[in-house]
Coordinates of C-alpha atoms and ligand atoms in Angstrom, one line a residue:
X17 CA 0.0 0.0 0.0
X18 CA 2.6 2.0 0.3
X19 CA 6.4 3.3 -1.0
X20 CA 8.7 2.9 1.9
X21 CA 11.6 1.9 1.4
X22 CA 13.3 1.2 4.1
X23 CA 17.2 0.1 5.0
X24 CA 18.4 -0.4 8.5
X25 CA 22.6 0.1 8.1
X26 CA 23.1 1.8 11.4
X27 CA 22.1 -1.5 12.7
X28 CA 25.1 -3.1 11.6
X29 CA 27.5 -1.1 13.8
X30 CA 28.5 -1.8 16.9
X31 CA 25.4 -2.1 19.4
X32 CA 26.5 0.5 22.0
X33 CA 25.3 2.8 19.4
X34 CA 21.5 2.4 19.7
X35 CA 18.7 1.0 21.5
X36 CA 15.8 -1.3 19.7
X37 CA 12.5 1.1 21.1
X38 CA 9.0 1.1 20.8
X39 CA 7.3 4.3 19.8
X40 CA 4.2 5.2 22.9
X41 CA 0.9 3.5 22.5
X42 CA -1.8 6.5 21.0
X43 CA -5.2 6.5 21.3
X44 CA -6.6 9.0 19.1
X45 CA -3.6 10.9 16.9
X46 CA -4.4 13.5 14.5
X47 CA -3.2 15.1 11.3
X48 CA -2.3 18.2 11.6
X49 CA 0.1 19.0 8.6
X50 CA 2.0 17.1 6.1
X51 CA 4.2 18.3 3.3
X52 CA 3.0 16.5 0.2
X53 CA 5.6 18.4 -1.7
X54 CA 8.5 16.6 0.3
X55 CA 6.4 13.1 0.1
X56 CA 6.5 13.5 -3.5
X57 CA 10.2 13.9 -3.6
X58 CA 11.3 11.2 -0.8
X59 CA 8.9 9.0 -3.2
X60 CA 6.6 8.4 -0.2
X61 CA 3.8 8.9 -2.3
X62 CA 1.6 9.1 1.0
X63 CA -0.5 11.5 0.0
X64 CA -3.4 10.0 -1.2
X65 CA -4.1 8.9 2.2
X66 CA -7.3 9.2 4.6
X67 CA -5.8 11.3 7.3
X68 CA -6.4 8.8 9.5
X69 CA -4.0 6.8 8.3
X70 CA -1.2 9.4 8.0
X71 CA -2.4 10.4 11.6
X72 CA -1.2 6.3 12.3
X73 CA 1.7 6.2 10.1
X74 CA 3.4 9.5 11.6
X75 CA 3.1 8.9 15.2
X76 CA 4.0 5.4 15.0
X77 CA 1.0 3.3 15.2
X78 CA 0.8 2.1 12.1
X79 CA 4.4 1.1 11.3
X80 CA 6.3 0.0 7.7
X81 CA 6.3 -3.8 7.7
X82 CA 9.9 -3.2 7.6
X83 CA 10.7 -0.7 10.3
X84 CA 13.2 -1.5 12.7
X85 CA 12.7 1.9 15.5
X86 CA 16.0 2.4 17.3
X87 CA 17.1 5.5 19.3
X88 CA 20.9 6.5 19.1
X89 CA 23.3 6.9 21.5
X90 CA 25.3 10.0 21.4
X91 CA 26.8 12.3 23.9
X92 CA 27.8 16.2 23.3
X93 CA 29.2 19.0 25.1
X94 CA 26.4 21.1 26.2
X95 CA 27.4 24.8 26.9
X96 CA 30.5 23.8 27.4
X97 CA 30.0 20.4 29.6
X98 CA 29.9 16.8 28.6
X99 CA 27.0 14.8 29.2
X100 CA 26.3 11.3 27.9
X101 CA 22.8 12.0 25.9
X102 CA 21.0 10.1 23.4
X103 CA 17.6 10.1 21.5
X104 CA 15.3 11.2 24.8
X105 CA 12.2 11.8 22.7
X106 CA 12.7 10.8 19.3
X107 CA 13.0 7.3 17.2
X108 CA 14.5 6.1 14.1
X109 CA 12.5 4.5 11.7
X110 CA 14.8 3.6 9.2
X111 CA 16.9 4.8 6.6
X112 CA 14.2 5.3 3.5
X113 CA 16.1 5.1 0.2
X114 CA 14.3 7.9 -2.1
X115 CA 13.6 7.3 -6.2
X116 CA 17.3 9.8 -6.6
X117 CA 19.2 6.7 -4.2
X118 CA 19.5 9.1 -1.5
X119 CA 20.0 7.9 1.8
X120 CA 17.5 9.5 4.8
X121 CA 16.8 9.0 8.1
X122 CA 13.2 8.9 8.9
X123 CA 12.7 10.2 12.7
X124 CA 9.5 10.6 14.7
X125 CA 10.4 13.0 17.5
X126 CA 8.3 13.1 20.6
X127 CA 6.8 9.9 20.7
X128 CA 7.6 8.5 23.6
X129 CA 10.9 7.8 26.2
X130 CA 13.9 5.7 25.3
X131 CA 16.6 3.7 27.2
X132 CA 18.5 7.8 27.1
X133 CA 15.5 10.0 28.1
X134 CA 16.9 10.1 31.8
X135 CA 14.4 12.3 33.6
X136 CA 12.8 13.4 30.3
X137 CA 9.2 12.6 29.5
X138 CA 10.3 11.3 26.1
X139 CA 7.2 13.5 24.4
X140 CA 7.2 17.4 22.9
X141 CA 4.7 20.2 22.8
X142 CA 2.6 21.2 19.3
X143 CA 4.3 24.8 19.5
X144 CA 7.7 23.0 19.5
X145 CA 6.6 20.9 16.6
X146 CA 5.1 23.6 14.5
X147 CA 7.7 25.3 15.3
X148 CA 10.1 23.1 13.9
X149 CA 8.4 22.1 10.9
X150 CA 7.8 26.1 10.0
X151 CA 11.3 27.2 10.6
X152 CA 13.0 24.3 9.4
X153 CA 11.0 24.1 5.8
X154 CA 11.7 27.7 5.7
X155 CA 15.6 27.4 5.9
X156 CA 15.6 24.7 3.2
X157 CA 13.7 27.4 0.7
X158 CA 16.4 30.0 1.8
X159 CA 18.6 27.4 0.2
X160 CA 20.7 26.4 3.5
X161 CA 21.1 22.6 4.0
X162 CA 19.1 21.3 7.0
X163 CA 16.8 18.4 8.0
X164 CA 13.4 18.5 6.5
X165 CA 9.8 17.9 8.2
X166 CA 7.6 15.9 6.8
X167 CA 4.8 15.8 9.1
X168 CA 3.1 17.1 12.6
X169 CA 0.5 14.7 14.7
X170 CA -1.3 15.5 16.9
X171 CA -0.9 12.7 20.1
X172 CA -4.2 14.6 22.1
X173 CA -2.6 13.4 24.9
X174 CA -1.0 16.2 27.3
X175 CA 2.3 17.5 28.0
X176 CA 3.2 18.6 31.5
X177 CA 5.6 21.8 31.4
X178 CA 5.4 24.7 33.2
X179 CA 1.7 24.4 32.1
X180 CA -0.3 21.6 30.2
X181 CA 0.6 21.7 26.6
X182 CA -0.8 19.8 23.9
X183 CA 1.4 17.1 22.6
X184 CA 2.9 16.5 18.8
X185 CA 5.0 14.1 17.1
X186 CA 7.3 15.6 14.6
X187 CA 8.3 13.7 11.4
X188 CA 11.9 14.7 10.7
X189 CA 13.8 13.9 7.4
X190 CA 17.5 14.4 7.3
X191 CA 20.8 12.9 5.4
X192 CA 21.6 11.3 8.9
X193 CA 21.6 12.3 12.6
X194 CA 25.1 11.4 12.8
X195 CA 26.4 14.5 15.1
X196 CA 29.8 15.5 16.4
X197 CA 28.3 13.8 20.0
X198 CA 28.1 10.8 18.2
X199 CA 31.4 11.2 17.4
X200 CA 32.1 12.2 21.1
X201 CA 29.7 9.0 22.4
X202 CA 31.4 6.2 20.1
X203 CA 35.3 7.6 21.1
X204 CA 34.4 6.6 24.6
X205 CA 32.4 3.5 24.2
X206 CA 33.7 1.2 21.5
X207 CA 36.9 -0.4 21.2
X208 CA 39.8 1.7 18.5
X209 CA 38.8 -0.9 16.1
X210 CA 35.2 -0.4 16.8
X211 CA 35.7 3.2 16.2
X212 CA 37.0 3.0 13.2
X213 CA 34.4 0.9 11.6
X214 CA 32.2 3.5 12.2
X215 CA 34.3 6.0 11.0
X216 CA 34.5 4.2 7.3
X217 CA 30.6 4.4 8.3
X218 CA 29.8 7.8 8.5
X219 CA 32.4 7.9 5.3
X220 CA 30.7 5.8 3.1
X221 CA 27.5 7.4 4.1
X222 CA 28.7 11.0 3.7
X223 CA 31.6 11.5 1.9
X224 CA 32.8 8.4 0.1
X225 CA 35.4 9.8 -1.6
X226 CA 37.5 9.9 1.6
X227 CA 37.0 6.5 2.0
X228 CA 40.7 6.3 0.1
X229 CA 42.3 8.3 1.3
X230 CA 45.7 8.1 3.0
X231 CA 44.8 9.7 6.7
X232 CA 40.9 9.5 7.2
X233 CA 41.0 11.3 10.0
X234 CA 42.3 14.1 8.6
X235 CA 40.0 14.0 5.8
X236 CA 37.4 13.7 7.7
X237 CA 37.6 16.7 9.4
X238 CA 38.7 18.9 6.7
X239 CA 35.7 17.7 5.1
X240 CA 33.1 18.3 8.0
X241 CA 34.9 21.6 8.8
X242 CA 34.4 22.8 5.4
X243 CA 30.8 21.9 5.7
X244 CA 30.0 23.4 8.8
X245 CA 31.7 26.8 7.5
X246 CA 29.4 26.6 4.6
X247 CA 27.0 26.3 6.6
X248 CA 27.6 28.9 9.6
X249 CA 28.2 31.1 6.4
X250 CA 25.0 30.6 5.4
X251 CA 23.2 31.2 9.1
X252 CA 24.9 34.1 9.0
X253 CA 23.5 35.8 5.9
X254 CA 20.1 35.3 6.7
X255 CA 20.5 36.2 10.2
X256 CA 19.8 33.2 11.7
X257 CA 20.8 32.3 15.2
X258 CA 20.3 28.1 15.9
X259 CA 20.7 29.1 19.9
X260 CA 22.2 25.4 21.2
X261 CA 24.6 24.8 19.3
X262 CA 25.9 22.0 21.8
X263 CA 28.1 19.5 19.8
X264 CA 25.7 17.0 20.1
X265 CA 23.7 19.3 17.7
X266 CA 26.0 19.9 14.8
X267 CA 25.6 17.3 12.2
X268 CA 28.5 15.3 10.5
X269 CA 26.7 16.0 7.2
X270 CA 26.4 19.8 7.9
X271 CA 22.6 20.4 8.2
X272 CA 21.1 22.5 10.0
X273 CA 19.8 20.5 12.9
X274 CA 17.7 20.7 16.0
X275 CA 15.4 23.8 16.0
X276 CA 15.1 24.8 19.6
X277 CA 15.2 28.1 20.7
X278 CA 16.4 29.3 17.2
X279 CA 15.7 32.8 15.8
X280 CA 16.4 35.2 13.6
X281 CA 18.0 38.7 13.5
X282 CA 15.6 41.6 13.0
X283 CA 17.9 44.6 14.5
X284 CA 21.8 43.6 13.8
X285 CA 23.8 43.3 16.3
X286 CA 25.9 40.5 17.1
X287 CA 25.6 40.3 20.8
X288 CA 21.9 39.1 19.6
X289 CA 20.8 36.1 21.7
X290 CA 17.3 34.7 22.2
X291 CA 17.0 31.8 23.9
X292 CA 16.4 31.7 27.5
X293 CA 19.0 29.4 29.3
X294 CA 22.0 31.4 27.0
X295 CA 22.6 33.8 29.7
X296 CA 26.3 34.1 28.6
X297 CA 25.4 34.6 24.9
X298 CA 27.8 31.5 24.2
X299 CA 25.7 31.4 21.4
X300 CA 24.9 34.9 20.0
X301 CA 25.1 35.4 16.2
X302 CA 27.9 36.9 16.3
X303 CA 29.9 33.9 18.2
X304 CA 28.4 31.3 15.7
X305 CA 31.5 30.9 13.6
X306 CA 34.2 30.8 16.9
X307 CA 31.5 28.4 18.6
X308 CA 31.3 26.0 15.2
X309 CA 35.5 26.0 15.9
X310 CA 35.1 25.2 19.3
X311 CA 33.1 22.1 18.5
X312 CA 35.3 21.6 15.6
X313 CA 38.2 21.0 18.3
X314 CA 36.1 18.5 20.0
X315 CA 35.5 16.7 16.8
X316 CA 39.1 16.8 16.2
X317 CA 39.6 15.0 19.7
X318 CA 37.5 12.1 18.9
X319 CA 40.0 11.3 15.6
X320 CA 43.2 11.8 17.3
X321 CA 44.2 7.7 16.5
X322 CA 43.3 8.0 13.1
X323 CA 45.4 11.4 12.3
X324 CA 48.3 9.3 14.0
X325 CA 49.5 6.7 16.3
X326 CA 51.8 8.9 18.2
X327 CA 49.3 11.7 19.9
X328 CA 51.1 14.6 20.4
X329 CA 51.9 14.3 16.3
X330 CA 47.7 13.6 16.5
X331 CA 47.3 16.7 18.0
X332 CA 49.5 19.0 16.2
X333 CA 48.3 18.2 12.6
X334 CA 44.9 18.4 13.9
X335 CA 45.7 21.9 15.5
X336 CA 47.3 22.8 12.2
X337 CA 43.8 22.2 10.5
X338 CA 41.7 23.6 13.6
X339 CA 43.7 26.9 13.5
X340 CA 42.6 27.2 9.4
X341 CA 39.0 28.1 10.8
X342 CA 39.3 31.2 11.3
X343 CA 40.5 32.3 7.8
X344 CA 39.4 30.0 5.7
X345 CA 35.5 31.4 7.1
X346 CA 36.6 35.1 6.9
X347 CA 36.9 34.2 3.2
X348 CA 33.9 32.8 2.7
X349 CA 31.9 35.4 4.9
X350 CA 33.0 38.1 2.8
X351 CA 32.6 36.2 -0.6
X352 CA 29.1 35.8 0.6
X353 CA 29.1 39.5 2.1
X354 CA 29.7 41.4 -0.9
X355 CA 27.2 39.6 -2.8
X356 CA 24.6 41.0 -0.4
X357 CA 25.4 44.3 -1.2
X358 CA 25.5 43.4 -5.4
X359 CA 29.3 42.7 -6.0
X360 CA 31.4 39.1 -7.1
X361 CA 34.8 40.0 -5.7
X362 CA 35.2 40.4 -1.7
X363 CA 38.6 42.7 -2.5
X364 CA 39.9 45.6 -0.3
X365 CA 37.2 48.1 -1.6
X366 CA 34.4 45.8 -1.3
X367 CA 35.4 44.4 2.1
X368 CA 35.8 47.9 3.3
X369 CA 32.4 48.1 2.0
X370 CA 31.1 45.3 4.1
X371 CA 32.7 46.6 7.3
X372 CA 31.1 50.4 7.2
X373 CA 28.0 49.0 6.5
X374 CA 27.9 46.5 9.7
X375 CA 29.3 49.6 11.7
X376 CA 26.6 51.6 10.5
X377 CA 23.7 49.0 11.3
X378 CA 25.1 48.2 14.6
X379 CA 25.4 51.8 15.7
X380 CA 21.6 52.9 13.8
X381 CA 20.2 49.7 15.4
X382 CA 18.7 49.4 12.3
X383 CA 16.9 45.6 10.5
X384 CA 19.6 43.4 8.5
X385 CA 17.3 42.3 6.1
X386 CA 15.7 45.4 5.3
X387 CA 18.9 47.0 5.1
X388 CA 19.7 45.2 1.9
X389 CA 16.1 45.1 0.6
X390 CA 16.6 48.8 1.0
X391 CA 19.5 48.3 -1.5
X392 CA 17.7 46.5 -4.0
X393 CA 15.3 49.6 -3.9
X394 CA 12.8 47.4 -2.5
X395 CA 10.2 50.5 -1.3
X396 CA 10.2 50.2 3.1
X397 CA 7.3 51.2 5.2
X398 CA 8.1 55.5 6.3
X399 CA 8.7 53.7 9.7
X400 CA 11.5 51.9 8.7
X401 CA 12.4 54.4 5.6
X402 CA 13.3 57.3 8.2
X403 CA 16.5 55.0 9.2
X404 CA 18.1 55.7 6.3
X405 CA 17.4 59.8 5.8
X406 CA 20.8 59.9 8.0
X407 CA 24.0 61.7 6.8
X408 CA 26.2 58.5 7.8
X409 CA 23.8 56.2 6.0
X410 CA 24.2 58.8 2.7
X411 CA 27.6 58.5 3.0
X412 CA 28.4 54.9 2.6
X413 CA 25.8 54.8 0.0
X414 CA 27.6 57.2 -2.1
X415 CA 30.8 55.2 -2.2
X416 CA 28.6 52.6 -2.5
X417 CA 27.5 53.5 -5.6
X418 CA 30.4 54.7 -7.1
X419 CA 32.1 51.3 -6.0
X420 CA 28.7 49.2 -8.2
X421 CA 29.7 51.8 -11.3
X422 CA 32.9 50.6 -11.6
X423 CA 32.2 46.9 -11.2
X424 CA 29.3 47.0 -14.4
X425 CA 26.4 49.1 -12.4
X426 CA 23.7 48.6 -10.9
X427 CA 21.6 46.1 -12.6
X428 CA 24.1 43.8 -12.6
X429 CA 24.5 44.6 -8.7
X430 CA 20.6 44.0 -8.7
X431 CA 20.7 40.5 -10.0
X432 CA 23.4 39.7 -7.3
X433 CA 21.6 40.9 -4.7
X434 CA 18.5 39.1 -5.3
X435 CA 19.9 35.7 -5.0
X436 CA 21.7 37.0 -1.8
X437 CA 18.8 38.5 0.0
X438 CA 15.7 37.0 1.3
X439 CA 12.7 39.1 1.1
X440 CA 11.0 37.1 3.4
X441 CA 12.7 35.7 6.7
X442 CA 10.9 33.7 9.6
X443 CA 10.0 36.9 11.4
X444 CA 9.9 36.2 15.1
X445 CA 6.6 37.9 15.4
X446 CA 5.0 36.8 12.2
X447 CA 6.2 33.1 13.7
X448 CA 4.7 33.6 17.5
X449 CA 1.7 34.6 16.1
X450 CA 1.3 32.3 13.9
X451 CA 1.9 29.5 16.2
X452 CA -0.7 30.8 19.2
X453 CA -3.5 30.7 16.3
X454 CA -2.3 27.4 15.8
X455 CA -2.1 26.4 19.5
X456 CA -4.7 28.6 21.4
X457 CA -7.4 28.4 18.7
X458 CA -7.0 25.7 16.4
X459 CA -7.1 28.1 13.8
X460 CA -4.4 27.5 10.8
X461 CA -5.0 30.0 8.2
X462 CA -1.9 32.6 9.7
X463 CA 0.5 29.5 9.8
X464 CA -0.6 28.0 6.3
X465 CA 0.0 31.3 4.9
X466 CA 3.4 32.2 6.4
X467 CA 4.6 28.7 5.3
X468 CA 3.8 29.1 2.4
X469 CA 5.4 32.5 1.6
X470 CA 8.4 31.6 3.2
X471 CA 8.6 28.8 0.5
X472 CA 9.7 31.9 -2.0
X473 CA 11.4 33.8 0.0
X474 CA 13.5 35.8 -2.6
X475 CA 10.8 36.8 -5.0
X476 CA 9.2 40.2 -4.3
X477 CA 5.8 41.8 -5.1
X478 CA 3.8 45.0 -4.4
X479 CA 2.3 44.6 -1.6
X480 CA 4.3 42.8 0.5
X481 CA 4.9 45.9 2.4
X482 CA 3.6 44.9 5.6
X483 CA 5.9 42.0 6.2
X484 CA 8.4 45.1 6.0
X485 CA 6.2 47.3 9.1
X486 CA 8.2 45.5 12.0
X487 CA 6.7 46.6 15.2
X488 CA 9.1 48.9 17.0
X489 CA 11.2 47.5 19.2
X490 CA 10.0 43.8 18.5
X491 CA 12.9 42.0 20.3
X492 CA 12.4 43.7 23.7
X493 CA 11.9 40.8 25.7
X494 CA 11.7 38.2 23.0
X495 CA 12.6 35.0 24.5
X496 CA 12.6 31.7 22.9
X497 CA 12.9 28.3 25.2
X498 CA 14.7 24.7 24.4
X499 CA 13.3 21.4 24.3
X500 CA 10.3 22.2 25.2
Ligands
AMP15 P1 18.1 19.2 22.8 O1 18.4 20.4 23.7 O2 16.7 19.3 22.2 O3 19.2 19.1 21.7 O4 18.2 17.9 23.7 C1 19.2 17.5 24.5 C2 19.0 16.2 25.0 O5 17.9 16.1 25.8 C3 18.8 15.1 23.9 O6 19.5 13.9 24.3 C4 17.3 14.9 23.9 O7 16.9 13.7 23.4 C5 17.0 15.1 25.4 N1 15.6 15.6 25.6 C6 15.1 16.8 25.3 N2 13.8 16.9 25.7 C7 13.5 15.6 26.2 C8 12.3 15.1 26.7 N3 11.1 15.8 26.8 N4 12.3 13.8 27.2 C9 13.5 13.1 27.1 N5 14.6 13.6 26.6 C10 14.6 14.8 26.2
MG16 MG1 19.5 17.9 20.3

């Protein structure tokens, strides 16, 4: 009846590594969205079915004939401190192969506790789940790599938290949920051989081509540190702050992964920190890149026997490639940079370029995203427009100008731009309000429609001004919470 197609490799490794679960026993779940669009391309081909049964199917009721639900051990330095973890809330289905022969983890988060919840309750909260699904769909359409969600259930059964919550099971889709805590969990359980079976695992899975090569340690992380630049890179020119980026939340495949108390910029500032528990701002925007090093380093840790059998030689080639970070992501930063502002080459001008304008935004407390739209001579709302009417501001805009002359004017500059700047971003209001519709009232419509234009996020219209009229000081106050 159906197009699963399901694989079980992680099985294979050594069984420190997971736990055979059972997803909770539900009495009445309920539908409450699923993205045909990514059914169609995983080849699920689901969607022709009653609600009810993609109610069953997604919450784990109803399960493939061939599903073999596990939850994975991992560990992961959380603000700093190491704590065996593990899948607490959340099973793996198996690994569905898609009609391309790509490889993806199928995940139901929230349905239920596992041999690693510890004092969890194993379940999640609708919001959280929306909240996911809408953020995370949203960063894939900005064209940044992350996990996918496929659909949100409804378990009508509650969720104790501060308060009574209702309770969701989120269907998450991603290359793997191999993280640098895996890394961290399998270094200290399994045996050097067993370790390095896994390593040629996670290889083979996500970048074969290593598999060959002379020192896979190495390679290995040169390859996921070039991935996870790409990737901060690209947090970083939508404004986007993830919030918890604990180890055992960056992914060996360089997704975007785990969508706690993420959020995004609206007035830039680096300092810019959401989430509740982050009272040090060890996450802030602006510490995303030194942060992805830091966990980089612990990564590095894990591979030490691989790089070489003497350690201290393990450690210096792997500081060697550590120490890169920083300017090998500088260079990529102001690559993407100067395209935001309509230029190809990040060279002393344009970098210069890049630099005033940050300055200027910091010190005008002025909107990131706007400030670019602004560029594109996207019209703003007076409200926001009245930033701008400021000598400074004229200033940089002049050279500016003179700079996009030079390098083939400003339509040219316009087409750069527009794959550079979103239009649309997950607006931290636009997404609170959407999800107390959703939770309080049972009502849709706002969350429907702010999906749905954040699936185009780059293309503009008339009309869209009012996505632009940001309420004045929006982020006073704006917390967002983890795991919740
Ligand atoms: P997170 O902060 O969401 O990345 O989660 C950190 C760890 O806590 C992971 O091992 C989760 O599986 C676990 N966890 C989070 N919430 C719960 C919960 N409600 N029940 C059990 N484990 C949880
Ligand atoms: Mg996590």
């Amino acid at each position: 009846m159906s197009d699963w197609n399901l694989e079980h490799t992680y099985t294979t490794l050594p069984q420190q590594l997971f736990s055979r679960v059972e997803s909770i026993k539900i009495d009445a779940p309920e539908l409450v969205l699923y993205n045909r669009k990514l059914d169609t391309e995983l080849g699920l081909n689901f969607s022709h079915q009653l609600e009810k049964t993609l109610a069953a199917l997604f919450s784990g009721q109803q399960l493939a004939p061939d599903a073999q639900p596990i939850a994975q051990a991992y560990a992961g330095h959380q603000f700093g401190y190491f704590n065996i973890l593990g899948d607490g809330r959340a099973i793996l289905l198996g690994e569905h192969i898609t009609p391309h022969q790509k490889r993806v983890d199928i995940q139901l988060k929230g349905a239920g506790t596992t041999p690693y919840s510890r004092r969890g309750d194993g379940l999640a909260t609708l919001r959280s789940m929306l909240r996911e699904y809408l953020i995370s769909e949203a960063m894939h359409h900005l064209g940044i790599a992350s996990t996918r969600s496929l659909a949100v259930v409804k378990t009508n059964m509650p969720v104790i938290r501060e308060e009574v919550h209702e309770g969701a099971i989120l269907t998450r889709i991603a290359s793997s949920h191999i993280r640098v805590g895996t890394f961290e969990y399998a270094k200290r359980f399994l045996s050097d051989e067993e370790f390095k079976k896994f390593t040629l695992y996670v290889c083979k899975r996500h970048a074969p081509d290593l598999v060959e090569k002379e020192n896979i340690g190495i390679a290995l992380l040169e390859e996921v540190m070039s991935r996870q630049i790409a990737l901060i890179v690209e947090w970083m020119r939508v404004g986007f702050i993830h919030g918890v980026m604990n180890t055992d939340n960056m992914s060996i495949a360089g997704e975007t992964i785990d969508y706690g108390p993420c959020a995004f910029l609206n007035t830039y500032h680096p300092n810019t920190v959401f989430s509740s528990i982050d009272t040090q701002g060890r996450y802030a925007y602006g510490n995303q890149p030194a942060i992805a090093q830091w966990n980089l380093s612990c990564f590095a840790g894990t591979l030490l026997s691989l790089i070489d059998a003497d350690q201290n030689i393990a450690i210096e080639k792997a500081k060697t490639i550590i120490h890169l970070f920083p300017t090998l992501y500088n260079e990529d930063w102001y690559s993407m940079m100067v395209r935001k502002i309509g230029l190809e080459t990040a060279d002393k001008n344009a970098r210069q370029l890049v630099d005033g304008l940050l300055r200027w935004m910091k010190a005008s407390e002025a909107d990131y995203t706007l400030s670019f739209l602004r560029l594109m001579q996207i019209p703003l709302p007076q409200q926001q427009q009245a930033k701008y009417d400021d000598d400074a501001w004229k200033k940089w805009e002049a050279e500016w100008l003179l700079i996009i002359k030079a390098n083939g004017g400003i339509d040219k500059a316009l087409s750069i731009m527009k794959q550079a700047n979103p239009v649309f971003i997950p607006r931290n209001h636009l997404v609170e309000a959407a999800l107390d519709d959703a939770v309080y009232q049972n009502r849709y419509d706002s969350f429907n429609c702010l999906l749905e234009r954040l699936q185009s996020p780059y293309q503009y219209s008339v009309g869209y001004e009012e996505h632009f009229d940001i309420p004045i000081a929006v982020d006073q106050g704006y917390q967002t919470f983890c795991g919740t």
